[in-house]
Coordinates of C-alpha atoms in Angstrom, one line a residue:
X11 CA -73.3 5.0 -76.6
X12 CA -71.7 6.3 -73.5
X13 CA -73.8 6.9 -70.8
X14 CA -74.9 10.3 -69.2
X15 CA -72.1 12.0 -67.1
X16 CA -74.5 12.6 -64.2
X17 CA -73.2 11.0 -60.9
X18 CA -75.3 9.0 -58.7
X19 CA -74.2 8.5 -55.0
X20 CA -75.5 4.9 -54.2
X21 CA -75.0 4.1 -50.5
X22 CA -75.6 0.5 -49.3
X23 CA -76.6 -0.2 -45.8
X24 CA -75.3 -3.6 -44.6
X25 CA -75.1 -5.1 -41.2
X26 CA -73.9 -8.3 -39.5
X27 CA -75.4 -11.4 -41.2
X28 CA -76.0 -9.4 -44.6
X29 CA -76.7 -11.9 -47.4
X30 CA -73.5 -11.0 -49.4
X31 CA -75.3 -11.4 -53.1
X32 CA -77.9 -8.8 -51.9
X33 CA -74.6 -6.6 -51.9
X34 CA -72.4 -7.8 -54.5
X35 CA -75.2 -8.4 -57.2
X36 CA -76.6 -4.8 -57.4
X37 CA -73.1 -3.5 -57.1
X38 CA -71.7 -5.5 -59.8
X39 CA -74.6 -4.2 -62.1
X40 CA -73.5 -0.6 -61.1
X41 CA -70.0 -1.1 -61.6
X42 CA -70.4 -2.6 -65.1
X43 CA -72.5 0.5 -65.9
X44 CA -69.4 2.5 -64.7
X45 CA -67.4 0.6 -67.4
X46 CA -69.8 1.6 -69.9
X47 CA -69.6 5.3 -69.1
X48 CA -72.1 5.9 -66.2
X49 CA -70.7 7.5 -62.8
X50 CA -72.2 5.4 -59.9
X51 CA -70.4 6.2 -56.8
X52 CA -70.8 3.3 -54.3
X53 CA -70.3 3.5 -50.7
X54 CA -70.9 1.0 -48.0
X55 CA -71.8 1.8 -44.6
X56 CA -73.1 0.1 -41.4
X57 CA -75.0 1.6 -38.5
X58 CA -72.0 2.0 -36.3
X59 CA -69.2 2.2 -38.7
X60 CA -67.6 -1.2 -38.2
X61 CA -66.9 -3.9 -40.8
X62 CA -69.5 -6.5 -41.1
X63 CA -69.6 -10.4 -41.1
X64 CA -71.8 -11.6 -44.1
X65 CA -73.8 -14.6 -44.6
X66 CA -71.1 -16.6 -45.8
X67 CA -68.7 -15.7 -43.0
X68 CA -66.6 -13.3 -45.1
X69 CA -65.7 -9.5 -43.8
X70 CA -67.2 -6.8 -45.6
X71 CA -65.2 -3.5 -44.9
X72 CA -67.3 -0.2 -44.9
X73 CA -66.6 3.3 -45.5
X74 CA -67.8 4.3 -42.2
X75 CA -71.1 4.9 -40.1
X76 CA -74.3 5.8 -41.6
X77 CA -74.2 9.0 -39.5
X78 CA -71.2 10.1 -41.6
X79 CA -73.3 10.3 -45.0
X80 CA -74.3 13.5 -46.0
X81 CA -75.4 12.9 -49.9
X82 CA -77.3 10.0 -51.1
X83 CA -79.2 9.6 -54.4
X84 CA -79.9 6.1 -53.9
X85 CA -80.1 3.9 -50.8
X86 CA -80.1 0.2 -51.2
X87 CA -81.1 -1.9 -48.1
X88 CA -79.6 -5.4 -48.4
X89 CA -81.3 -8.4 -46.7
X90 CA -80.5 -11.1 -44.3
X91 CA -82.0 -14.0 -42.7
X92 CA -81.9 -12.5 -39.4
X93 CA -84.0 -9.7 -40.2
X94 CA -87.0 -12.2 -40.3
X95 CA -86.5 -14.2 -37.2
X96 CA -85.2 -11.8 -34.8
X97 CA -86.0 -8.2 -33.6
X98 CA -84.3 -5.6 -35.7
X99 CA -81.9 -3.5 -33.6
X100 CA -83.0 0.1 -33.1
X101 CA -79.3 1.3 -34.6
X102 CA -80.1 -0.3 -38.0
X103 CA -83.8 1.1 -38.1
X104 CA -82.2 4.6 -37.3
X105 CA -79.4 4.2 -40.0
X106 CA -82.0 3.3 -42.5
X107 CA -84.3 6.3 -41.4
X108 CA -81.5 8.9 -41.6
X109 CA -80.1 7.6 -44.9
X110 CA -83.9 7.4 -46.4
X111 CA -84.5 10.9 -45.3
X112 CA -81.5 12.2 -47.4
X113 CA -82.0 10.0 -50.5
X114 CA -83.8 10.6 -53.8
X115 CA -85.0 7.1 -54.0
X116 CA -84.8 4.0 -51.6
X117 CA -84.6 0.2 -52.7
X118 CA -84.4 -3.1 -50.4
X119 CA -83.3 -6.4 -51.6
X120 CA -85.0 -9.5 -50.4
X121 CA -85.7 -9.3 -46.7
X122 CA -84.4 -5.6 -46.5
X123 CA -88.0 -4.8 -47.2
X124 CA -88.5 -5.8 -43.6
X125 CA -86.3 -3.0 -42.5
X126 CA -88.1 -0.3 -44.6
X127 CA -91.7 -1.7 -43.2
X128 CA -90.3 -1.2 -39.7
X129 CA -89.3 2.4 -40.4
X130 CA -92.8 3.1 -41.9
X131 CA -91.5 3.7 -45.2
X132 CA -93.5 1.2 -47.0
X133 CA -96.8 2.1 -45.3
X134 CA -99.6 2.7 -47.8
X135 CA -97.4 1.4 -50.7
X136 CA -97.1 -1.8 -52.8
X137 CA -93.9 -4.1 -51.9
X138 CA -92.5 -7.3 -52.3
X139 CA -89.8 -9.5 -50.6
X140 CA -88.6 -13.2 -51.0
X141 CA -91.7 -15.3 -51.7
X142 CA -91.1 -17.4 -48.5
X143 CA -91.4 -14.4 -46.2
X144 CA -94.0 -12.5 -48.2
X145 CA -97.1 -13.9 -46.0
X146 CA -95.1 -12.8 -42.7
X147 CA -94.4 -9.3 -44.2
X148 CA -98.0 -8.7 -44.9
X149 CA -99.4 -10.0 -41.6
X150 CA -96.6 -8.3 -39.7
X151 CA -97.2 -5.0 -41.5
X152 CA -100.7 -4.8 -42.6
X153 CA -100.3 -1.2 -43.9
X154 CA -98.3 -2.4 -46.6
X155 CA -99.7 -4.0 -49.8
X156 CA -97.6 -7.0 -50.3
X157 CA -97.2 -8.5 -53.8
X158 CA -95.9 -12.0 -53.1
X159 CA -95.1 -13.0 -56.7
X160 CA -93.5 -9.9 -57.9
X161 CA -89.6 -9.8 -58.6
X162 CA -89.4 -6.2 -57.9
X163 CA -92.0 -3.5 -57.2
X164 CA -91.8 0.5 -57.7
X165 CA -94.1 2.4 -55.9
X166 CA -92.9 5.8 -56.5
X167 CA -89.7 6.7 -55.1
X168 CA -89.6 3.5 -53.0
X169 CA -88.6 0.2 -54.3
X170 CA -88.4 -3.4 -53.1
X171 CA -87.3 -6.6 -54.8
X172 CA -87.7 -10.5 -54.1
X173 CA -84.7 -12.6 -53.3
X174 CA -80.8 -12.4 -54.1
X175 CA -80.7 -12.4 -57.9
X176 CA -84.0 -10.2 -58.1
X177 CA -81.8 -7.4 -56.7
X178 CA -79.7 -7.6 -59.8
X179 CA -82.9 -7.3 -61.8
X180 CA -84.2 -4.2 -60.0
X181 CA -80.8 -2.6 -60.2
X182 CA -80.7 -3.0 -64.1
X183 CA -84.2 -1.3 -64.1
X184 CA -82.5 1.6 -62.1
X185 CA -80.0 1.9 -64.5
X186 CA -82.4 1.8 -67.4
X187 CA -84.1 4.6 -65.8
X188 CA -81.1 6.7 -65.3
X189 CA -79.3 6.2 -68.5
X190 CA -81.9 4.5 -70.9
X191 CA -82.5 1.0 -72.5
X192 CA -79.3 0.8 -74.6
X193 CA -76.8 0.8 -71.6
X194 CA -79.1 -1.6 -69.7
X195 CA -78.9 -4.1 -72.7
X196 CA -75.0 -3.5 -72.7
X197 CA -74.7 -4.5 -69.0
X198 CA -77.1 -7.3 -69.4
X199 CA -75.1 -9.0 -72.2
X200 CA -71.9 -8.6 -70.2
X201 CA -73.2 -10.1 -67.0
X202 CA -75.4 -12.6 -69.1
X203 CA -78.6 -11.5 -67.4
X204 CA -82.3 -11.7 -68.6
X205 CA -82.7 -8.0 -69.6
X206 CA -86.5 -8.1 -70.2
X207 CA -87.5 -9.7 -66.8
X208 CA -90.3 -7.8 -65.7
X209 CA -90.9 -6.8 -62.3
X210 CA -94.4 -8.5 -62.1
X211 CA -93.5 -11.8 -63.5
X212 CA -93.7 -14.6 -60.9
X213 CA -90.8 -15.2 -58.4
X214 CA -91.0 -18.9 -59.4
X215 CA -92.5 -20.9 -62.1
X216 CA -95.3 -23.2 -62.0
X217 CA -93.3 -26.4 -61.4
X218 CA -91.7 -24.7 -58.3
X219 CA -95.1 -23.4 -57.2
X220 CA -96.9 -26.9 -57.4
X221 CA -97.2 -28.5 -54.1
X222 CA -95.1 -32.0 -53.7
X223 CA -97.7 -34.6 -53.3
X224 CA -97.0 -37.7 -50.6
X225 CA -98.9 -40.0 -52.3
X226 CA -97.6 -41.9 -55.2
X227 CA -100.7 -41.6 -57.0
X228 CA -101.3 -38.2 -56.9
X229 CA -97.6 -37.4 -57.7
X230 CA -98.0 -39.2 -61.1
X231 CA -101.2 -36.8 -61.8
X232 CA -99.7 -33.7 -60.6
X233 CA -96.3 -34.3 -62.4
X234 CA -98.2 -34.9 -65.6
X235 CA -100.1 -31.8 -65.2
X236 CA -97.1 -29.5 -64.1
X237 CA -94.7 -30.8 -67.0
X238 CA -97.4 -30.2 -69.7
X239 CA -100.1 -27.7 -68.7
X240 CA -101.5 -27.3 -72.2
X241 CA -102.1 -31.2 -72.6
X242 CA -105.7 -32.6 -72.7
X243 CA -105.8 -33.4 -69.0
X244 CA -109.2 -34.9 -68.1
X245 CA -110.0 -36.4 -64.8
X246 CA -110.3 -39.9 -66.9
X247 CA -107.0 -39.5 -68.5
X248 CA -105.1 -38.5 -65.2
X249 CA -106.7 -41.5 -63.2
X250 CA -105.6 -43.6 -65.9
X251 CA -102.1 -42.4 -65.7
X252 CA -102.1 -42.8 -62.2
X253 CA -103.8 -46.4 -62.4
X254 CA -106.7 -45.4 -60.2
X255 CA -110.6 -44.6 -60.7
X256 CA -111.6 -41.2 -61.6
X257 CA -113.5 -40.9 -58.2
X258 CA -110.3 -42.1 -56.1
X259 CA -108.2 -39.5 -57.9
X260 CA -110.8 -36.9 -56.8
X261 CA -110.7 -37.9 -53.3
X262 CA -106.9 -37.9 -53.3
X263 CA -106.8 -34.4 -54.6
X264 CA -109.4 -32.9 -52.4
X265 CA -107.8 -34.7 -49.3
X266 CA -104.0 -33.6 -49.9
X267 CA -104.2 -30.5 -52.3
X268 CA -107.7 -29.1 -51.1
X269 CA -108.7 -28.7 -54.8
X270 CA -110.2 -30.7 -57.7
X271 CA -108.2 -32.2 -60.7
X272 CA -110.0 -29.7 -63.0
X273 CA -109.1 -26.6 -60.6
X274 CA -105.7 -27.8 -60.5
X275 CA -105.0 -27.9 -64.2
X276 CA -106.6 -24.6 -64.5
X277 CA -104.2 -23.0 -62.0
X278 CA -101.2 -24.7 -63.7
X279 CA -102.3 -23.3 -67.1
X280 CA -102.9 -19.5 -65.6
X281 CA -99.3 -19.7 -64.2
X282 CA -98.0 -20.9 -67.7
X283 CA -100.1 -18.1 -69.2
X284 CA -98.6 -15.5 -66.9
X285 CA -95.1 -16.6 -67.9
X286 CA -95.9 -16.3 -71.6
X287 CA -97.4 -13.0 -71.3
X288 CA -94.4 -11.7 -69.3
X289 CA -92.1 -13.0 -72.3
X290 CA -94.3 -10.9 -74.6
X291 CA -96.5 -13.3 -76.4
X292 CA -99.9 -11.9 -77.4
X293 CA -103.3 -13.1 -76.1
X294 CA -104.2 -15.8 -78.8
X295 CA -100.6 -17.2 -78.7
X296 CA -100.9 -17.4 -74.9
X297 CA -104.0 -19.1 -74.9
X298 CA -102.9 -21.8 -77.2
X299 CA -99.7 -22.3 -75.7
X300 CA -101.2 -22.8 -72.2
X301 CA -104.1 -25.1 -73.1
X302 CA -107.0 -22.7 -72.9
X303 CA -107.9 -23.0 -76.4
X304 CA -109.6 -20.0 -77.8
X305 CA -108.7 -16.5 -76.6
X306 CA -112.2 -15.7 -75.6
X307 CA -112.0 -18.5 -72.9
X308 CA -108.4 -17.4 -71.7
X309 CA -109.5 -13.8 -71.2
X310 CA -112.5 -14.8 -69.3
X311 CA -110.7 -17.4 -67.0
X312 CA -107.6 -14.9 -66.4
X313 CA -110.0 -11.9 -65.7
X314 CA -112.0 -13.9 -63.2
X315 CA -108.8 -15.1 -61.4
X316 CA -106.6 -12.0 -61.4
X317 CA -109.3 -9.2 -61.4
X318 CA -107.9 -7.7 -64.9
X319 CA -107.7 -8.8 -68.4
X320 CA -104.5 -10.3 -69.7
X321 CA -103.7 -7.6 -72.2
X322 CA -103.7 -5.0 -69.0
X323 CA -101.8 -7.5 -67.0
X324 CA -99.2 -7.2 -69.8
X325 CA -99.0 -3.6 -69.9
X326 CA -99.0 -3.1 -66.1
X327 CA -95.9 -5.1 -65.7
X328 CA -93.4 -4.2 -68.4
X329 CA -89.8 -3.5 -67.5
X330 CA -89.1 -0.2 -68.6
X331 CA -90.0 2.6 -66.2
X332 CA -90.1 6.5 -67.2
X333 CA -89.7 9.5 -65.3
X334 CA -87.9 10.7 -62.2
X335 CA -88.1 9.5 -58.6
X336 CA -89.3 12.3 -56.4
X337 CA -87.8 12.8 -52.7
X338 CA -88.7 10.0 -50.3
X339 CA -90.7 12.4 -48.0
X340 CA -89.5 10.3 -45.1
X341 CA -89.8 12.0 -41.6
X342 CA -86.6 13.5 -40.6
X343 CA -85.1 11.3 -37.9
X344 CA -85.4 12.6 -34.1
X345 CA -82.3 14.6 -32.7
X346 CA -83.1 12.6 -29.6

């Protein structure tokens, strides 16, 4: 089915050092939507109107300066490594403020969230960024509720996403909001994307989350747990696998990981359970596949850990959104 003929003016704010995939990924999603009948009009601007050099050294031409834009439906602020470890220049912040004031909705990719946070646009909102920088974002901007795990977060008319490919997930969700799930499925098939990756799904899986032990003894136990969280991991069985006593293994876990073997097993099972829930598995099946055994035990442990029952978590982090995004309400930029 063709998409709605309604046009959407999408402005990408770019700058020297911008991560190329933060721009090209979302742009390709929108271009594919256009091939399926949508009408996204893409425009790339920089703070001063000059072409920019991307993270891989290539030149990216722009249509002009941010000040030349007089109409924006969706503003996308891309990320770049320098936004984290260097001060963000006033010209870039002013450009973001001006464009956000014009926009119906505002989105950031990866560390672009630091630009939005500096403008005050994220104050009192939930947001995310690349997991590596989430702690810094929360510490630098205490008025922002940072969700370090989320792939993307929609808080009203302001959206933020995690690193690189997560920008494509967010953009696909925007297309679904604008034109419905059928067009989103078409784009996902063409670009070989995971259509149903929920915004609240963890940015990285349990094996990536797990620490890398320095001691070979501990590594053997940790690898066994991470590779199969649902297995019957007792302290004795893990100690036998590592070739040490149970007492020695407990000491190693406490000294290097700051936790006990049983607690580590539980954490990896919870991570596995979250992934299963995000894939659409029911509570009973999730409990069995993640190693909790009964649904009752799983519900109790999950609720204690995350403050909400698994069924509510599953409802809360579904991909599809409904409704329109109101105007951003960003204060108009100063004329000074």
